[in-house]
Amino acid sequence: MPATPYAAPARAADLSGLPPAYIATAEFDPVRDEGIDYALRLLQAGVSVELHQWPGTFHGSQAILSAEVSQRQIAALGDALRRGLAR
């Protein structure tokens, strides 16, 4: 059974009306292009999107907490959450 748009919004034909989004993609991630395409579709639908492409990273690299880039990724995500919750 295919996922409904409620479970997988990227599969919806119409993305208008979705809440603002923060999308972060890793340079070496097999689903990187899907994330970027989703961000572009959201923008085309009039949804506010903050897209971050993290050069030199791979899927799950945030788990390496000692890496400086991971610390920047986590800080950026925290900042986005604070901004989103302050609305």
CSV table of N, CA, C and O in Angstrom, one decimal:
chain,number,residue,atom,x,y,z
A,1,MET,N,0.8,-1.2,0.0
A,1,MET,CA,0.0,0.0,0.0
A,1,MET,C,0.9,1.2,0.0
A,1,MET,O,1.8,1.4,0.9
A,2,PRO,N,0.7,2.2,-0.9
A,2,PRO,CA,1.5,3.4,-1.0
A,2,PRO,C,1.2,4.3,0.2
A,2,PRO,O,0.1,4.3,0.7
A,3,ALA,N,2.2,5.0,0.6
A,3,ALA,CA,2.0,6.0,1.8
A,3,ALA,C,1.1,7.1,1.3
A,3,ALA,O,1.2,7.6,0.2
A,4,THR,N,0.3,7.6,2.2
A,4,THR,CA,-0.6,8.7,2.0
A,4,THR,C,0.3,10.0,2.1
A,4,THR,O,1.3,10.0,2.8
A,5,PRO,N,-0.2,11.1,1.5
A,5,PRO,CA,0.5,12.4,1.7
A,5,PRO,C,0.6,12.8,3.2
A,5,PRO,O,1.5,13.5,3.6
A,6,TYR,N,-0.2,12.3,4.1
A,6,TYR,CA,-0.1,12.6,5.5
A,6,TYR,C,1.1,11.9,6.1
A,6,TYR,O,1.7,12.5,7.0
A,7,ALA,N,1.5,10.8,5.6
A,7,ALA,CA,2.6,10.1,6.1
A,7,ALA,C,3.9,10.5,5.4
A,7,ALA,O,5.0,10.4,5.9
A,8,ALA,N,3.8,10.9,4.1
A,8,ALA,CA,4.9,11.3,3.3
A,8,ALA,C,4.5,12.5,2.5
A,8,ALA,O,4.2,12.3,1.3
A,9,PRO,N,4.6,13.7,3.0
A,9,PRO,CA,4.2,14.9,2.3
A,9,PRO,C,4.8,15.1,1.0
A,9,PRO,O,4.2,15.6,0.0
A,10,ALA,N,6.1,14.6,0.8
A,10,ALA,CA,6.7,14.8,-0.5
A,10,ALA,C,6.0,14.1,-1.6
A,10,ALA,O,6.2,14.4,-2.8
A,11,ARG,N,5.2,13.1,-1.3
A,11,ARG,CA,4.4,12.4,-2.3
A,11,ARG,C,3.1,13.1,-2.7
A,11,ARG,O,2.5,12.6,-3.7
A,12,ALA,N,2.8,14.1,-2.0
A,12,ALA,CA,1.5,14.8,-2.4
A,12,ALA,C,1.7,15.6,-3.7
A,12,ALA,O,2.8,16.1,-4.0
A,13,ALA,N,0.6,15.7,-4.4
A,13,ALA,CA,0.6,16.5,-5.7
A,13,ALA,C,0.7,18.0,-5.4
A,13,ALA,O,1.3,18.8,-6.0
A,14,ASP,N,0.0,18.4,-4.3
A,14,ASP,CA,-0.1,19.8,-3.9
A,14,ASP,C,0.5,20.0,-2.6
A,14,ASP,O,0.0,19.5,-1.6
A,15,LEU,N,1.6,20.8,-2.5
A,15,LEU,CA,2.3,21.0,-1.2
A,15,LEU,C,1.9,22.3,-0.6
A,15,LEU,O,2.4,22.7,0.5
A,16,SER,N,1.0,23.1,-1.2
A,16,SER,CA,0.6,24.4,-0.6
A,16,SER,C,-0.1,24.1,0.7
A,16,SER,O,-0.7,23.1,0.9
A,17,GLY,N,0.1,25.1,1.6
A,17,GLY,CA,-0.6,24.9,2.9
A,17,GLY,C,0.2,24.2,3.9
A,17,GLY,O,-0.2,24.1,5.1
A,18,LEU,N,1.4,23.6,3.5
A,18,LEU,CA,2.2,23.0,4.5
A,18,LEU,C,2.9,24.0,5.3
A,18,LEU,O,3.2,25.2,4.9
A,19,PRO,N,3.3,23.7,6.5
A,19,PRO,CA,4.1,24.6,7.4
A,19,PRO,C,5.5,24.9,6.9
A,19,PRO,O,6.0,24.1,6.1
A,20,PRO,N,6.1,26.0,7.4
A,20,PRO,CA,7.5,26.3,7.0
A,20,PRO,C,8.4,25.0,7.2
A,20,PRO,O,8.1,24.2,8.1
A,21,ALA,N,9.4,24.9,6.4
A,21,ALA,CA,10.3,23.7,6.5
A,21,ALA,C,11.7,24.1,6.6
A,21,ALA,O,12.2,25.1,6.1
A,22,TYR,N,12.4,23.3,7.4
A,22,TYR,CA,13.9,23.4,7.5
A,22,TYR,C,14.4,22.0,6.9
A,22,TYR,O,14.0,21.0,7.4
A,23,ILE,N,15.1,22.1,5.8
A,23,ILE,CA,15.6,20.9,5.2
A,23,ILE,C,17.1,21.0,5.1
A,23,ILE,O,17.7,21.9,4.6
A,24,ALA,N,17.8,19.9,5.6
A,24,ALA,CA,19.3,19.9,5.6
A,24,ALA,C,19.6,18.6,4.8
A,24,ALA,O,19.1,17.5,5.0
A,25,THR,N,20.5,18.8,3.8
A,25,THR,CA,21.0,17.6,3.0
A,25,THR,C,22.5,17.5,3.2
A,25,THR,O,23.2,18.5,3.4
A,26,ALA,N,23.0,16.3,3.1
A,26,ALA,CA,24.4,16.0,3.1
A,26,ALA,C,24.9,15.8,1.7
A,26,ALA,O,24.2,15.2,0.8
A,27,GLU,N,26.1,16.2,1.5
A,27,GLU,CA,26.7,16.1,0.1
A,27,GLU,C,26.7,14.6,-0.4
A,27,GLU,O,26.4,14.4,-1.6
A,28,PHE,N,27.1,13.7,0.5
A,28,PHE,CA,27.2,12.3,0.1
A,28,PHE,C,26.1,11.5,0.7
A,28,PHE,O,26.3,10.7,1.6
A,29,ASP,N,24.9,11.8,0.3
A,29,ASP,CA,23.7,11.1,0.8
A,29,ASP,C,22.9,10.6,-0.4
A,29,ASP,O,22.6,11.3,-1.3
A,30,PRO,N,22.5,9.3,-0.3
A,30,PRO,CA,21.8,8.8,-1.5
A,30,PRO,C,20.4,9.4,-1.7
A,30,PRO,O,19.9,9.4,-2.8
A,31,VAL,N,19.9,10.1,-0.7
A,31,VAL,CA,18.6,10.8,-0.8
A,31,VAL,C,18.7,12.3,-0.9
A,31,VAL,O,17.8,13.1,-0.8
A,32,ARG,N,20.0,12.8,-1.1
A,32,ARG,CA,20.2,14.3,-1.1
A,32,ARG,C,19.4,15.0,-2.2
A,32,ARG,O,18.7,16.0,-1.9
A,33,ASP,N,19.3,14.4,-3.4
A,33,ASP,CA,18.6,15.1,-4.5
A,33,ASP,C,17.1,15.1,-4.2
A,33,ASP,O,16.4,16.1,-4.5
A,34,GLU,N,16.6,14.1,-3.5
A,34,GLU,CA,15.2,14.1,-3.2
A,34,GLU,C,14.9,15.2,-2.2
A,34,GLU,O,13.8,15.8,-2.3
A,35,GLY,N,15.8,15.4,-1.2
A,35,GLY,CA,15.6,16.5,-0.3
A,35,GLY,C,15.6,17.9,-0.9
A,35,GLY,O,14.8,18.7,-0.7
A,36,ILE,N,16.5,18.1,-1.9
A,36,ILE,CA,16.6,19.3,-2.6
A,36,ILE,C,15.4,19.5,-3.5
A,36,ILE,O,14.8,20.6,-3.5
A,37,ASP,N,14.9,18.5,-4.2
A,37,ASP,CA,13.7,18.5,-5.0
A,37,ASP,C,12.5,18.9,-4.2
A,37,ASP,O,11.7,19.7,-4.6
A,38,TYR,N,12.4,18.3,-3.0
A,38,TYR,CA,11.3,18.6,-2.1
A,38,TYR,C,11.3,20.0,-1.7
A,38,TYR,O,10.3,20.7,-1.7
A,39,ALA,N,12.5,20.5,-1.3
A,39,ALA,CA,12.6,21.9,-0.9
A,39,ALA,C,12.1,22.8,-2.1
A,39,ALA,O,11.4,23.8,-1.9
A,40,LEU,N,12.6,22.5,-3.3
A,40,LEU,CA,12.2,23.3,-4.5
A,40,LEU,C,10.7,23.3,-4.7
A,40,LEU,O,10.0,24.3,-5.0
A,41,ARG,N,10.1,22.1,-4.6
A,41,ARG,CA,8.6,21.9,-4.7
A,41,ARG,C,7.9,22.8,-3.7
A,41,ARG,O,6.8,23.4,-4.0
A,42,LEU,N,8.4,22.7,-2.5
A,42,LEU,CA,7.7,23.5,-1.4
A,42,LEU,C,7.8,25.0,-1.8
A,42,LEU,O,6.8,25.7,-1.6
A,43,LEU,N,9.0,25.5,-2.2
A,43,LEU,CA,9.1,26.9,-2.6
A,43,LEU,C,8.1,27.2,-3.7
A,43,LEU,O,7.5,28.3,-3.7
A,44,GLN,N,8.0,26.4,-4.7
A,44,GLN,CA,7.1,26.6,-5.8
A,44,GLN,C,5.7,26.7,-5.4
A,44,GLN,O,4.8,27.3,-6.0
A,45,ALA,N,5.4,26.0,-4.3
A,45,ALA,CA,4.0,26.0,-3.7
A,45,ALA,C,3.7,27.1,-2.8
A,45,ALA,O,2.7,27.2,-2.2
A,46,GLY,N,4.8,28.0,-2.6
A,46,GLY,CA,4.6,29.1,-1.7
A,46,GLY,C,4.9,28.9,-0.3
A,46,GLY,O,4.6,29.7,0.6
A,47,VAL,N,5.5,27.7,0.0
A,47,VAL,CA,5.9,27.4,1.4
A,47,VAL,C,7.3,28.0,1.7
A,47,VAL,O,8.2,27.9,0.9
A,48,SER,N,7.4,28.5,2.9
A,48,SER,CA,8.7,29.1,3.4
A,48,SER,C,9.6,27.9,3.7
A,48,SER,O,9.3,27.0,4.4
A,49,VAL,N,10.8,27.9,3.0
A,49,VAL,CA,11.8,26.8,3.2
A,49,VAL,C,13.2,27.4,3.5
A,49,VAL,O,13.6,28.4,2.9
A,50,GLU,N,13.8,26.7,4.4
A,50,GLU,CA,15.2,27.0,4.7
A,50,GLU,C,16.0,25.7,4.3
A,50,GLU,O,15.8,24.7,5.0
A,51,LEU,N,16.8,25.8,3.3
A,51,LEU,CA,17.5,24.6,2.8
A,51,LEU,C,19.0,24.8,3.1
A,51,LEU,O,19.6,25.8,2.7
A,52,HIS,N,19.6,23.8,3.7
A,52,HIS,CA,21.0,23.8,4.0
A,52,HIS,C,21.6,22.6,3.3
A,52,HIS,O,21.2,21.4,3.6
A,53,GLN,N,22.6,22.8,2.5
A,53,GLN,CA,23.4,21.7,1.9
A,53,GLN,C,24.8,21.7,2.6
A,53,GLN,O,25.5,22.7,2.6
A,54,TRP,N,25.1,20.6,3.3
A,54,TRP,CA,26.3,20.5,4.1
A,54,TRP,C,27.4,19.8,3.3
A,54,TRP,O,27.4,18.6,3.2
A,55,PRO,N,28.4,20.6,2.7
A,55,PRO,CA,29.4,20.0,1.9
A,55,PRO,C,30.3,19.1,2.7
A,55,PRO,O,30.6,19.3,3.9
A,56,GLY,N,30.8,18.0,2.1
A,56,GLY,CA,31.7,17.1,2.7
A,56,GLY,C,31.0,16.1,3.7
A,56,GLY,O,31.7,15.4,4.4
A,57,THR,N,29.7,16.2,3.9
A,57,THR,CA,29.1,15.3,4.9
A,57,THR,C,28.4,14.2,4.2
A,57,THR,O,28.2,14.1,3.0
A,58,PHE,N,28.0,13.2,5.0
A,58,PHE,CA,27.3,12.0,4.5
A,58,PHE,C,26.1,11.7,5.4
A,58,PHE,O,26.0,12.3,6.5
A,59,HIS,N,25.2,10.9,4.9
A,59,HIS,CA,24.0,10.6,5.7
A,59,HIS,C,24.4,10.1,7.1
A,59,HIS,O,25.1,9.1,7.2
A,60,GLY,N,23.9,10.7,8.1
A,60,GLY,CA,24.2,10.3,9.5
A,60,GLY,C,25.4,10.9,10.1
A,60,GLY,O,25.8,10.6,11.2
A,61,SER,N,26.1,11.8,9.3
A,61,SER,CA,27.4,12.3,9.8
A,61,SER,C,27.2,13.2,11.1
A,61,SER,O,28.1,13.4,11.8
A,62,GLN,N,26.0,13.6,11.4
A,62,GLN,CA,25.8,14.4,12.6
A,62,GLN,C,26.0,13.6,13.8
A,62,GLN,O,26.2,14.2,14.9
A,63,ALA,N,26.0,12.3,13.7
A,63,ALA,CA,26.2,11.5,14.9
A,63,ALA,C,27.7,11.5,15.3
A,63,ALA,O,28.0,11.1,16.5
A,64,ILE,N,28.6,12.0,14.5
A,64,ILE,CA,30.0,12.2,14.9
A,64,ILE,C,30.1,13.5,15.6
A,64,ILE,O,30.5,14.5,15.0
A,65,LEU,N,29.8,13.5,16.9
A,65,LEU,CA,29.7,14.8,17.6
A,65,LEU,C,31.0,15.5,17.8
A,65,LEU,O,31.0,16.7,18.0
A,66,SER,N,32.1,14.9,17.6
A,66,SER,CA,33.4,15.6,17.8
A,66,SER,C,33.7,16.3,16.5
A,66,SER,O,34.7,17.2,16.5
A,67,ALA,N,33.0,16.1,15.4
A,67,ALA,CA,33.3,16.8,14.1
A,67,ALA,C,32.8,18.2,14.2
A,67,ALA,O,31.6,18.4,14.5
A,68,GLU,N,33.6,19.1,13.8
A,68,GLU,CA,33.2,20.6,13.8
A,68,GLU,C,32.0,20.8,12.9
A,68,GLU,O,31.1,21.5,13.3
A,69,VAL,N,31.9,20.2,11.8
A,69,VAL,CA,30.8,20.4,10.9
A,69,VAL,C,29.5,19.8,11.5
A,69,VAL,O,28.4,20.4,11.4
A,70,SER,N,29.6,18.7,12.3
A,70,SER,CA,28.4,18.2,13.0
A,70,SER,C,27.9,19.2,14.0
A,70,SER,O,26.7,19.3,14.2
A,71,GLN,N,28.9,19.8,14.7
A,71,GLN,CA,28.5,20.8,15.7
A,71,GLN,C,27.8,22.0,15.1
A,71,GLN,O,26.8,22.5,15.6
A,72,ARG,N,28.3,22.4,13.9
A,72,ARG,CA,27.6,23.5,13.2
A,72,ARG,C,26.2,23.0,12.7
A,72,ARG,O,25.3,23.8,12.8
A,73,GLN,N,26.1,21.8,12.2
A,73,GLN,CA,24.8,21.3,11.8
A,73,GLN,C,23.8,21.3,12.9
A,73,GLN,O,22.6,21.7,12.8
A,74,ILE,N,24.2,20.8,14.1
A,74,ILE,CA,23.3,20.7,15.2
A,74,ILE,C,22.9,22.1,15.7
A,74,ILE,O,21.8,22.3,16.1
A,75,ALA,N,23.9,23.0,15.7
A,75,ALA,CA,23.6,24.4,16.1
A,75,ALA,C,22.6,25.0,15.2
A,75,ALA,O,21.7,25.7,15.6
A,76,ALA,N,22.8,24.8,13.9
A,76,ALA,CA,21.8,25.4,12.9
A,76,ALA,C,20.4,24.8,13.0
A,76,ALA,O,19.4,25.5,13.0
A,77,LEU,N,20.4,23.5,13.3
A,77,LEU,CA,19.0,22.9,13.5
A,77,LEU,C,18.4,23.4,14.8
A,77,LEU,O,17.2,23.8,14.8
A,78,GLY,N,19.2,23.6,15.8
A,78,GLY,CA,18.7,24.2,17.1
A,78,GLY,C,18.1,25.6,16.9
A,78,GLY,O,17.1,26.0,17.4
A,79,ASP,N,18.9,26.4,16.1
A,79,ASP,CA,18.5,27.7,15.8
A,79,ASP,C,17.1,27.7,15.1
A,79,ASP,O,16.3,28.5,15.3
A,80,ALA,N,17.0,26.8,14.1
A,80,ALA,CA,15.8,26.8,13.3
A,80,ALA,C,14.6,26.4,14.2
A,80,ALA,O,13.5,26.9,14.0
A,81,LEU,N,14.8,25.4,15.1
A,81,LEU,CA,13.8,25.0,16.0
A,81,LEU,C,13.3,26.1,16.9
A,81,LEU,O,12.1,26.4,17.1
A,82,ARG,N,14.3,26.9,17.4
A,82,ARG,CA,14.0,28.0,18.3
A,82,ARG,C,13.1,29.1,17.5
A,82,ARG,O,12.1,29.6,18.0
A,83,ARG,N,13.6,29.4,16.3
A,83,ARG,CA,12.8,30.3,15.5
A,83,ARG,C,11.4,29.8,15.2
A,83,ARG,O,10.4,30.6,15.3
A,84,GLY,N,11.3,28.5,14.8
A,84,GLY,CA,10.0,28.0,14.5
A,84,GLY,C,9.1,28.0,15.7
A,84,GLY,O,7.9,28.2,15.6
A,85,LEU,N,9.6,27.7,16.9
A,85,LEU,CA,8.8,27.6,18.1
A,85,LEU,C,8.4,29.0,18.6
A,85,LEU,O,7.4,29.1,19.4
A,86,ALA,N,9.2,30.0,18.2
A,86,ALA,CA,8.9,31.4,18.7
A,86,ALA,C,7.8,32.0,17.9
A,86,ALA,O,7.3,33.1,18.3
A,87,ARG,N,7.3,31.4,16.8
A,87,ARG,CA,6.3,32.0,15.9
A,87,ARG,C,5.0,32.0,16.6
A,87,ARG,O,4.5,31.2,17.3
